[in-house]
PDB file of C-alpha atoms in Angstrom:
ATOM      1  CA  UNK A   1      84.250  14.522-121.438  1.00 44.00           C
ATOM      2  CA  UNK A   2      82.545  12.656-124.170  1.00 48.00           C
ATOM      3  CA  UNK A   3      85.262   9.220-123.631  1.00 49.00           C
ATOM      4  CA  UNK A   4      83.824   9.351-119.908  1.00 57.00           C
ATOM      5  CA  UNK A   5      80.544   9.850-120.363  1.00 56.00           C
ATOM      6  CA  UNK A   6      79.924   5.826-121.207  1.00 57.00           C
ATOM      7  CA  UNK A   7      81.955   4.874-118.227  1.00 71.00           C
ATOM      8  CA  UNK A   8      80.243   6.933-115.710  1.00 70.00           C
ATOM      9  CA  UNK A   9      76.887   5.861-117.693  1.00 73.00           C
ATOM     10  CA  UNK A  10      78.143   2.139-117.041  1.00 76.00           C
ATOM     11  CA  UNK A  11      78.934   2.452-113.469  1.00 76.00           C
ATOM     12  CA  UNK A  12      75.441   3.631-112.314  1.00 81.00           C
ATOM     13  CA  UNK A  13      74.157   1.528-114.009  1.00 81.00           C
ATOM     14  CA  UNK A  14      76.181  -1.611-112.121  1.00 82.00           C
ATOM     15  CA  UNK A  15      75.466   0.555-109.178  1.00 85.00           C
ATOM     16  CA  UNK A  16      71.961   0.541-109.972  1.00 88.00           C
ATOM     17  CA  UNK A  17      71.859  -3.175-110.453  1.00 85.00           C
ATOM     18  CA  UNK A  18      73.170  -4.264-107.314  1.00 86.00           C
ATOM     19  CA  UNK A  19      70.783  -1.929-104.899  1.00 88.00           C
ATOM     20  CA  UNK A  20      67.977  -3.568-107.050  1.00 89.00           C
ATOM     21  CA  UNK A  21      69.149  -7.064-105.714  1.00 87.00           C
ATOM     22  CA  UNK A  22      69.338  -6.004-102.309  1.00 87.00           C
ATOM     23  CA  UNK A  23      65.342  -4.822-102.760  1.00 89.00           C
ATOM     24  CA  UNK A  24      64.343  -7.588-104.215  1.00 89.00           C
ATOM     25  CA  UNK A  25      65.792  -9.676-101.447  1.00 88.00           C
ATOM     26  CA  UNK A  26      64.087  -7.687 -98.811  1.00 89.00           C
ATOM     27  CA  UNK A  27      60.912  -8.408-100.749  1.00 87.00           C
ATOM     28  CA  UNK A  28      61.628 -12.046-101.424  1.00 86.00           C
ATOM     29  CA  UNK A  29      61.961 -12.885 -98.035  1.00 85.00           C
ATOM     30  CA  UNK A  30      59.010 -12.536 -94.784  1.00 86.00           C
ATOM     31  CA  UNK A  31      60.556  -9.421 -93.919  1.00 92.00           C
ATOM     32  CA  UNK A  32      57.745  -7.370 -95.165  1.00 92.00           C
ATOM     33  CA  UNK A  33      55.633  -8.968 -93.521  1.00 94.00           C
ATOM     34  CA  UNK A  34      57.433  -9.053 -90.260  1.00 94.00           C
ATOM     35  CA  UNK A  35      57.380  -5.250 -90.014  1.00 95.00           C
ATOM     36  CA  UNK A  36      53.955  -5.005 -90.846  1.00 95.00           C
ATOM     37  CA  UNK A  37      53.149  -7.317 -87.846  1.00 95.00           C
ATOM     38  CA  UNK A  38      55.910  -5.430 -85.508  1.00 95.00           C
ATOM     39  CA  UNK A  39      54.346  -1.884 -86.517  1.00 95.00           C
ATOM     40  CA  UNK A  40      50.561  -3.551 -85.825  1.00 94.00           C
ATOM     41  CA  UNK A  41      52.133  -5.052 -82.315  1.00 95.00           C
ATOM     42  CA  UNK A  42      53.458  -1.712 -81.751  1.00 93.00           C
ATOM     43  CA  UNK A  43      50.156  -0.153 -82.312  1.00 93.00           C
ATOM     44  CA  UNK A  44      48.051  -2.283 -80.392  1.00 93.00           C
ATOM     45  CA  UNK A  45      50.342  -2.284 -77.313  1.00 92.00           C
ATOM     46  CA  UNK A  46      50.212   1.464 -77.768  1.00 90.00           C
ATOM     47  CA  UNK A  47      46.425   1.110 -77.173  1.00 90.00           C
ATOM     48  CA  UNK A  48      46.875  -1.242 -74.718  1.00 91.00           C
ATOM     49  CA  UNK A  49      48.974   1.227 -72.486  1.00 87.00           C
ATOM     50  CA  UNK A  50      46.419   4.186 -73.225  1.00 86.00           C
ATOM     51  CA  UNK A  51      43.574   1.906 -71.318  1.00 85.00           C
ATOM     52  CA  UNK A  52      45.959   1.852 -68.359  1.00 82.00           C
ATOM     53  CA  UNK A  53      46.311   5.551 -67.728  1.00 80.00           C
ATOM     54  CA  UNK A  54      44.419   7.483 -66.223  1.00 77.00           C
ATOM     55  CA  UNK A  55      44.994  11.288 -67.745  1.00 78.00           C
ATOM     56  CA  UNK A  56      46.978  12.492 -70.523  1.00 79.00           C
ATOM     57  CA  UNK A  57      46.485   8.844 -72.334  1.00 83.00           C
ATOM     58  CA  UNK A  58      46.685  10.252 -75.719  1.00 85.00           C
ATOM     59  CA  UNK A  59      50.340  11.590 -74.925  1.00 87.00           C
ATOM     60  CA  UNK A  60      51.325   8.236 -73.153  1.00 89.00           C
ATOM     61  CA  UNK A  61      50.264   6.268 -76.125  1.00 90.00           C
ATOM     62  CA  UNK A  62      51.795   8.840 -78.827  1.00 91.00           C
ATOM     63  CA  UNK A  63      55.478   8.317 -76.200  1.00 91.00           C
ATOM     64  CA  UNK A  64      54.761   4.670 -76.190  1.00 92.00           C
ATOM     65  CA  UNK A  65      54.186   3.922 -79.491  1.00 93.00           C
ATOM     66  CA  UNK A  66      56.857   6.391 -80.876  1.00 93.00           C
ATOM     67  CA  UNK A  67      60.016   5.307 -78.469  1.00 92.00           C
ATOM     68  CA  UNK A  68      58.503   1.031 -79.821  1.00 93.00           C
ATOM     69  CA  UNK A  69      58.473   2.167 -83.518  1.00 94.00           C
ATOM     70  CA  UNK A  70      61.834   3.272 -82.921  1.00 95.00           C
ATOM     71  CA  UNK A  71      63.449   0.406 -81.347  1.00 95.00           C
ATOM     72  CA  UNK A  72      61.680  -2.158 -83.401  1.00 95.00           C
ATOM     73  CA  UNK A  73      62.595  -0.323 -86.838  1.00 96.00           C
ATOM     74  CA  UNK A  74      66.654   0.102 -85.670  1.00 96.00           C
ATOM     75  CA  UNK A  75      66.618  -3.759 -84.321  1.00 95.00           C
ATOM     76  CA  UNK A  76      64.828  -5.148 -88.007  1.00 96.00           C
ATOM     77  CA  UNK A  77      66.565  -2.867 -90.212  1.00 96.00           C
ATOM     78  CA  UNK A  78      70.115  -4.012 -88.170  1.00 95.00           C
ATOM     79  CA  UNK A  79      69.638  -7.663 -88.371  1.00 95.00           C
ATOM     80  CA  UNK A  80      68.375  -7.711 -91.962  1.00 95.00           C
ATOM     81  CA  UNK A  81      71.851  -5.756 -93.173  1.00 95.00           C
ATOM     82  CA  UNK A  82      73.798  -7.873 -91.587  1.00 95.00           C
ATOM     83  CA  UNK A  83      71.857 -10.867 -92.011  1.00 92.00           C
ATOM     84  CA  UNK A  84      71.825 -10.105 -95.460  1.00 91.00           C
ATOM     85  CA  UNK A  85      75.482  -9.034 -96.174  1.00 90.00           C
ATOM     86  CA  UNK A  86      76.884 -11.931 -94.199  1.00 89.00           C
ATOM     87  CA  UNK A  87      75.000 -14.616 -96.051  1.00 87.00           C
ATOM     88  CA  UNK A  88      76.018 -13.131 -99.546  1.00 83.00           C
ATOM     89  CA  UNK A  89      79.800 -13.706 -98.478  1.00 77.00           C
ATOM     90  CA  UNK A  90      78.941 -17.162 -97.419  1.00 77.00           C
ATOM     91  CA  UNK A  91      77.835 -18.250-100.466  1.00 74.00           C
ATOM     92  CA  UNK A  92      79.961 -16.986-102.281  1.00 75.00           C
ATOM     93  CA  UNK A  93      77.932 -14.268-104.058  1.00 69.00           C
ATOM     94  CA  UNK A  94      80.215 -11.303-103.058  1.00 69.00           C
ATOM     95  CA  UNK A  95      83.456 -12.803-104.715  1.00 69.00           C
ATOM     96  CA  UNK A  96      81.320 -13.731-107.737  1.00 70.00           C
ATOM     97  CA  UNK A  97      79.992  -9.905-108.540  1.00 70.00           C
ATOM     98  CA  UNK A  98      83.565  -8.429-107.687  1.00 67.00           C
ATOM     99  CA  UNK A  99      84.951 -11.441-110.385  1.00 69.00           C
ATOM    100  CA  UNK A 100      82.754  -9.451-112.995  1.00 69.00           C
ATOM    101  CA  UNK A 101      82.729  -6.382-114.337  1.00 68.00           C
ATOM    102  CA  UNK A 102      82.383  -4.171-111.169  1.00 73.00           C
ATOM    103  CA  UNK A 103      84.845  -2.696-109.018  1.00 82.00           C
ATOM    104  CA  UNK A 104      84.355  -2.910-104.890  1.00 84.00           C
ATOM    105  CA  UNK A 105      83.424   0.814-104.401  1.00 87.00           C
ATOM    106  CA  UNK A 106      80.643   0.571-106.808  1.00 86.00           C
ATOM    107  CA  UNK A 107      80.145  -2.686-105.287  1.00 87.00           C
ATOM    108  CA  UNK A 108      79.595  -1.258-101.472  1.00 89.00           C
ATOM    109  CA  UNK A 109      78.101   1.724-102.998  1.00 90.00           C
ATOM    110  CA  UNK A 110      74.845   0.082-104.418  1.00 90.00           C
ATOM    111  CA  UNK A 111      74.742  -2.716-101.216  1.00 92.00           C
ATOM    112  CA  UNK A 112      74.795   0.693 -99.067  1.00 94.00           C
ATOM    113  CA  UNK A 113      71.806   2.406-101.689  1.00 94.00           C
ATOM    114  CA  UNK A 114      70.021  -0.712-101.596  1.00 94.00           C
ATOM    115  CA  UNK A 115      70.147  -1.196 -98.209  1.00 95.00           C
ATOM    116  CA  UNK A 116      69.229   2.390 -97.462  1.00 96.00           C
ATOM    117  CA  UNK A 117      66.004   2.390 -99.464  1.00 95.00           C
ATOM    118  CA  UNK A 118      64.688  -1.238 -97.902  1.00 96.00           C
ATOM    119  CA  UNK A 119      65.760   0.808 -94.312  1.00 96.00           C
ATOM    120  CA  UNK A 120      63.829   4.207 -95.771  1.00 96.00           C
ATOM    121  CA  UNK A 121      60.594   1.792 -96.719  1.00 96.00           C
ATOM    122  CA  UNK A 122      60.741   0.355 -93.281  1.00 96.00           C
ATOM    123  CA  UNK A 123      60.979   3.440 -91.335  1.00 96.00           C
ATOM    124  CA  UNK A 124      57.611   4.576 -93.097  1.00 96.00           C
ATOM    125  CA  UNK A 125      55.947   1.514 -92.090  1.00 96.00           C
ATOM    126  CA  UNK A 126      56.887   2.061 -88.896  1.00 96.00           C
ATOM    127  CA  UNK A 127      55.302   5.684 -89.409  1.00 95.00           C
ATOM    128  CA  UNK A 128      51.855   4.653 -90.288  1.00 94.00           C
ATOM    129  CA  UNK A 129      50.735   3.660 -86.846  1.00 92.00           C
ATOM    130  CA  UNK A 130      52.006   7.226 -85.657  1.00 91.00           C
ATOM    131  CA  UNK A 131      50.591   9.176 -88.412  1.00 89.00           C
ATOM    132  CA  UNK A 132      46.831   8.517 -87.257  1.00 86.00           C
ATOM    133  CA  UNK A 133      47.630  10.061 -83.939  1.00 86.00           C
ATOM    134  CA  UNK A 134      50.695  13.139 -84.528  1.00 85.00           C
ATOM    135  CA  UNK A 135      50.416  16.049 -85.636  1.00 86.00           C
ATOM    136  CA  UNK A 136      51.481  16.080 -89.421  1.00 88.00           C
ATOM    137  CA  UNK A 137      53.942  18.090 -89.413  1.00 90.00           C
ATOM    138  CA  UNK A 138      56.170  16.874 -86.198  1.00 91.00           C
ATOM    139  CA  UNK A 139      55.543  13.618 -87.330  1.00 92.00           C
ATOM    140  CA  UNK A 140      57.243  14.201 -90.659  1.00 94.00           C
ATOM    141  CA  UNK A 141      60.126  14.987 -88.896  1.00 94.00           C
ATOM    142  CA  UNK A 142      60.236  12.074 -86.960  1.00 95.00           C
ATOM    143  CA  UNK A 143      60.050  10.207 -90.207  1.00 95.00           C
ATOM    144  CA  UNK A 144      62.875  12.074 -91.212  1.00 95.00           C
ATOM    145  CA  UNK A 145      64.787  11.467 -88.187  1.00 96.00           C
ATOM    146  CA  UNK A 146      64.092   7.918 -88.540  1.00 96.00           C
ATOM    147  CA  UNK A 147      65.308   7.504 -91.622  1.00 97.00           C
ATOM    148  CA  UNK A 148      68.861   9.460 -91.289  1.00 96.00           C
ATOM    149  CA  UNK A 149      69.199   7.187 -88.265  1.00 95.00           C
ATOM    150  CA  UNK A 150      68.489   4.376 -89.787  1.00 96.00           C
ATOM    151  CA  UNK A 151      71.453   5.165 -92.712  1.00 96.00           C
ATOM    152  CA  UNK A 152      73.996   5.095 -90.003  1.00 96.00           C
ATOM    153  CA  UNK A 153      72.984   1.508 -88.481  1.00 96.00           C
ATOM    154  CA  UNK A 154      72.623   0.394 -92.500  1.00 96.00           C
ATOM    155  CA  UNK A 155      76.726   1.986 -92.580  1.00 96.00           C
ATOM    156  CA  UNK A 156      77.307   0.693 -89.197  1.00 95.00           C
ATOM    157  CA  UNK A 157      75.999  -3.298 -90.337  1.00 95.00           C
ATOM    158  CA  UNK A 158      77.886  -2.719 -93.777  1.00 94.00           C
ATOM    159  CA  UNK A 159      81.018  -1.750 -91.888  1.00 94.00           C
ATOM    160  CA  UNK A 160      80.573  -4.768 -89.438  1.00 94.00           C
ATOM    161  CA  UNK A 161      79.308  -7.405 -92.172  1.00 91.00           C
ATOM    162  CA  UNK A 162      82.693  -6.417 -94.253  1.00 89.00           C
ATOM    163  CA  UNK A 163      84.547  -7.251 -91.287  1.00 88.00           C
ATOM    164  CA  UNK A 164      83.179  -9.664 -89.278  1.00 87.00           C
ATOM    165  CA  UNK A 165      82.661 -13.280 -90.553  1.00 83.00           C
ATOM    166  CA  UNK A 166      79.841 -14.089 -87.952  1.00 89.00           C
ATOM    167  CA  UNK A 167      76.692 -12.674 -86.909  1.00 90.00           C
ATOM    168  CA  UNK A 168      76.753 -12.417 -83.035  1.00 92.00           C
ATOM    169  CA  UNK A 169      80.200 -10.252 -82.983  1.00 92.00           C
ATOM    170  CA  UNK A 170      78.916  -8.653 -85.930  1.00 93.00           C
ATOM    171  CA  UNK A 171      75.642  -7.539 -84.583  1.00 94.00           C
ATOM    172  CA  UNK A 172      77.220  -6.906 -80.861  1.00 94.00           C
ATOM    173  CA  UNK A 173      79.206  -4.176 -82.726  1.00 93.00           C
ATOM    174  CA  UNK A 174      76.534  -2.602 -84.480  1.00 95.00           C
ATOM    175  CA  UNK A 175      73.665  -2.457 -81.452  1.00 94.00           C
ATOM    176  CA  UNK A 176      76.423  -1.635 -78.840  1.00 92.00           C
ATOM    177  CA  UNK A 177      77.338   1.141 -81.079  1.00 92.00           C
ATOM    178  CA  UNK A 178      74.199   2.318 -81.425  1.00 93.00           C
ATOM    179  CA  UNK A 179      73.332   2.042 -77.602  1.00 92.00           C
ATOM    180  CA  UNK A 180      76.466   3.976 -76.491  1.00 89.00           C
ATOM    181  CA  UNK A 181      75.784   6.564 -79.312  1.00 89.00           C
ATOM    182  CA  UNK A 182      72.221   6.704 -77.926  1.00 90.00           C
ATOM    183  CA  UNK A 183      73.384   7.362 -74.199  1.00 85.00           C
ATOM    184  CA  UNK A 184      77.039   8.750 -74.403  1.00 80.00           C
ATOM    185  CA  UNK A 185      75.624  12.703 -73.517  1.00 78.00           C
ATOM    186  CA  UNK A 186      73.779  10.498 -70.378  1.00 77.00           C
ATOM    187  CA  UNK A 187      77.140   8.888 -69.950  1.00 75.00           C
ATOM    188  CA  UNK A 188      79.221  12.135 -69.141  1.00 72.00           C
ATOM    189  CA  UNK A 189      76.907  13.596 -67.612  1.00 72.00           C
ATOM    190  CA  UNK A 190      76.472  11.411 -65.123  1.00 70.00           C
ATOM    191  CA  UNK A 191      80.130  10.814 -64.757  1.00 65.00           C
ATOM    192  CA  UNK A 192      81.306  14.594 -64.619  1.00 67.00           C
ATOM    193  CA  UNK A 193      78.423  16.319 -63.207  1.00 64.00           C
ATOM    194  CA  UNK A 194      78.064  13.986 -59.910  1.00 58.00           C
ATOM    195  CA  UNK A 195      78.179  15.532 -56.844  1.00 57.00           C
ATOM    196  CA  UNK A 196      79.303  12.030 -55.449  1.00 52.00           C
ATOM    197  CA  UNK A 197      82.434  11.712 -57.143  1.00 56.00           C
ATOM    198  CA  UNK A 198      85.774  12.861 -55.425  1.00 59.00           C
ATOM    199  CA  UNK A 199      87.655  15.387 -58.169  1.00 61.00           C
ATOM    200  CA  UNK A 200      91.190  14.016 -58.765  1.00 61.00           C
ATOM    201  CA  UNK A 201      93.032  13.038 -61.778  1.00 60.00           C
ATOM    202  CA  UNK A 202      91.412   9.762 -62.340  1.00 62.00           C
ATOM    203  CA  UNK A 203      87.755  11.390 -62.320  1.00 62.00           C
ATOM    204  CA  UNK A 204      89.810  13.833 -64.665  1.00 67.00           C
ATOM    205  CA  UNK A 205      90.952  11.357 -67.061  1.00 69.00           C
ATOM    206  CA  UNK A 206      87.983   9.600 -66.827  1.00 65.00           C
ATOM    207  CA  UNK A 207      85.943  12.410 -67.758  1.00 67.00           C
ATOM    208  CA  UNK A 208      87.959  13.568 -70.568  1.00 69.00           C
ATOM    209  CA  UNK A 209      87.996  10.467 -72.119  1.00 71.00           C
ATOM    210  CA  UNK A 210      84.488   9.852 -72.358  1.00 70.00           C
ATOM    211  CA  UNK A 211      84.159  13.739 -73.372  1.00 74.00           C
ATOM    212  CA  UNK A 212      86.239  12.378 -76.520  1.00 73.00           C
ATOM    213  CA  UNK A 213      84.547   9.568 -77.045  1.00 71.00           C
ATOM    214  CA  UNK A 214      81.299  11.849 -77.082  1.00 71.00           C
ATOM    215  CA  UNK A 215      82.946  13.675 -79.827  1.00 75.00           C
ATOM    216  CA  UNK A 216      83.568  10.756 -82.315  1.00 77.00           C
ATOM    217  CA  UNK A 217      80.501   9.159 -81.775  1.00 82.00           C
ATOM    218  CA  UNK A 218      76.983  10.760 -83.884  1.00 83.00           C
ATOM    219  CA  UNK A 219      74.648  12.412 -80.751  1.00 85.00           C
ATOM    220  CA  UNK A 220      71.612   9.741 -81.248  1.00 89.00           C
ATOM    221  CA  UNK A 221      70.086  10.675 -78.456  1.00 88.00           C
ATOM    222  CA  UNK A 222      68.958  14.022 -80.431  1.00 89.00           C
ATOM    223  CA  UNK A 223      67.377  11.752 -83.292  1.00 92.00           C
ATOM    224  CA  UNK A 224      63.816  10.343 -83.427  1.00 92.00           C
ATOM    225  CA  UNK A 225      62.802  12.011 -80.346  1.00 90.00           C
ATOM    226  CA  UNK A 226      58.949  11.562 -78.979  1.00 90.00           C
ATOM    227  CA  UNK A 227      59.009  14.682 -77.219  1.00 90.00           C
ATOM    228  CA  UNK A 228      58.395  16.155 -81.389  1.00 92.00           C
ATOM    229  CA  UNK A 229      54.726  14.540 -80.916  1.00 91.00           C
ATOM    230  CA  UNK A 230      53.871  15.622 -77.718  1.00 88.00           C
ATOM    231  CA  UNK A 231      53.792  19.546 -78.717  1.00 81.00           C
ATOM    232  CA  UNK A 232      57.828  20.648 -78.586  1.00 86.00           C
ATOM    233  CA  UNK A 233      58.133  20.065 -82.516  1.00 89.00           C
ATOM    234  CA  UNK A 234      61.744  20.095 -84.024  1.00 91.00           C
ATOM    235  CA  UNK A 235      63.219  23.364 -85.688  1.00 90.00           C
ATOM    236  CA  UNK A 236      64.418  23.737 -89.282  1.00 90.00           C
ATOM    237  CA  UNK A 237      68.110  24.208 -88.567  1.00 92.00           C
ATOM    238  CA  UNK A 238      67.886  20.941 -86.265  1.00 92.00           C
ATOM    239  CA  UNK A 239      66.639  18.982 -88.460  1.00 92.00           C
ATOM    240  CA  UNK A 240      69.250  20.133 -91.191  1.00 94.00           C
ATOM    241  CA  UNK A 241      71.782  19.750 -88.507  1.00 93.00           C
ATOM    242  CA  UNK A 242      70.549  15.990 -87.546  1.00 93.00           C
ATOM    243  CA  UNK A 243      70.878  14.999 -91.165  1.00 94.00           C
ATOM    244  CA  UNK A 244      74.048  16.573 -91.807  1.00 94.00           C
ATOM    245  CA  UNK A 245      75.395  14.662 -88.939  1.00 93.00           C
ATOM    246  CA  UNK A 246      74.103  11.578 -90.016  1.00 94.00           C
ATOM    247  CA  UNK A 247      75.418  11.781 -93.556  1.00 94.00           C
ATOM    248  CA  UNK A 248      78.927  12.390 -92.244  1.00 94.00           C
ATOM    249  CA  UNK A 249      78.762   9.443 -89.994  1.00 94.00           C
ATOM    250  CA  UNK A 250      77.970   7.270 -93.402  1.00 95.00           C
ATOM    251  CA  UNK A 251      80.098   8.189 -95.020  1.00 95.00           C
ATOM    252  CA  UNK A 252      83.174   8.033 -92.115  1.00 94.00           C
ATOM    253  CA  UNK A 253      81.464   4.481 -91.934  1.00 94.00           C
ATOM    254  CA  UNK A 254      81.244   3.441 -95.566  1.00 94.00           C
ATOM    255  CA  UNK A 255      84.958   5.073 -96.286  1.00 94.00           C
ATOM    256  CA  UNK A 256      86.201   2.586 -93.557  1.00 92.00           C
ATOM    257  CA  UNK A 257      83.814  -0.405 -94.940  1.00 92.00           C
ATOM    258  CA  UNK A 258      86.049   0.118 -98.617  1.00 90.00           C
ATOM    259  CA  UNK A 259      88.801   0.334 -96.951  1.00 90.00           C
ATOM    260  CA  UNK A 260      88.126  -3.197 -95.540  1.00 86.00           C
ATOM    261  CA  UNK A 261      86.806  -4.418 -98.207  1.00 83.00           C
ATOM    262  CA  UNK A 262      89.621  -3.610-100.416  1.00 82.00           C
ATOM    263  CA  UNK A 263      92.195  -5.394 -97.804  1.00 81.00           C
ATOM    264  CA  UNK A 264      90.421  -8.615 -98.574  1.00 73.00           C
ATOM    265  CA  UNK A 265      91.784 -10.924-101.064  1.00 66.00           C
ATOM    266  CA  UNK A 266      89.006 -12.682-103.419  1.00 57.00           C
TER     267      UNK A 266
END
């Protein structure tokens, strides 16, 4: 116990070390100030659609500016991973840090805490605007939502970074795999609960296989939602089941990142 104490001392703190770099490249570069200026775009837009409507403007603008919070946080938070992960393998950095001292799982591990706190700072930025105008307590939740769906893009972008050399295949994976996750219940509903389809076995395969593919992929569309704000606030046990289904889904995603990463040769 006492032998391993210094070794598991020594590995958080190489852990440790690398999530620090990937903060203090988030705050190196303009991305804090391009989510401030996305969350105040987001805000006055918001305002801007509120002077359109004619009733219930306060709920339009809370749906507006919740559903462009949203978007805008996933999209920044996407790009900078991968932006950030595939520009540390062009230069060389990765093969550098794994030439030290540090083994690739505590490697990914720190790049994936790092990475995770930048996303968790951005998703509160992106809270601010909605803050002023939710309720407090709904609106924590959506900032809770937020975050847990932010971890699995940040998996998602690790998973495709390790992978992928470029950034347009790269970032193709990660935002089509969040927009089927986001509409895959939509999906099979649509494609098994028809009444314009003929039943036969192709609708039957059809059908089952998106079913399955419903099954592997996390339920999105139950994350983040603006209905919280507009008076149908989240319970407990779905918040605790949101986050439990996000954590599995990074982890499934960072297991198959190290598996990647350790089937490179550097």
């Amino acid at each position: 116990m006492t032998s391993n104490s210094p070794s598991i001392a020594s590995a958080r703190g190489r852990i440790v070390a690398i999530a620090g770099m990937a903060w203090l490249e988030a705050r190196r570069t303009r991305l804090p100030w391009l989510v401030l200026g996305l969350a105040t775009a987001a805000l006055l837009a918001s305002v801007f659609a509120r002077s359109l409507t004619i009733t219930e403007s306060a709920r339009v603008q809370t749906a507006f500016l919740a559903a462009g919070c949203r978007f805008a946080a996933i999209f920044v938070i996407g790009l900078h991973v991968l932006a950030s992960q595939l520009r540390e393998g062009q230069d060389r950095v990765t093969e550098l840090l794994l030439s030290l001292d540090l083994n690739r799982i505590e490697y990914l591990a720190g790049r994936a805490l790092g990475h995770m706190g930048v996303a968790a700072a951005i998703a509160v930025v992106f809270w601010l605007p909605l803050a002023w105008i939710a309720p407090t307590g709904p609106g924590l939740a959506w900032l809770a939502s937020l975050v847990l769906e932010a971890w699995v893009v940040v998996a998602a972008a690790l998973f495709a970074a390790t992978s992928m050399t470029q950034l347009m295949p790269a970032a193709t994976f990660v935002f089509a795999l969040y927009l089927l996750a986001r509409s895959v219940s939509t999906i099979v509903l649509v494609a098994t609960a028809t009444p314009f389809v003929e039943s036969g076995w192709s609708h039957e395969l059809f059908g089952g296989v998106l079913r399955g593919l419903a099954l592997v992929l996390p339920d999105l569309a139950r994350f983040t939602q603006a209905d919280w704000l507009l008076g149908h606030p989240p319970t407990a046990g779905l918040v605790a089941m949101l986050a439990v289904q996000a954590l599995l889904y990074v982890a499934l995603l960072l297991a198959a990142a190290a598996i990647d990463l350790y089937r490179k040769n550097f």
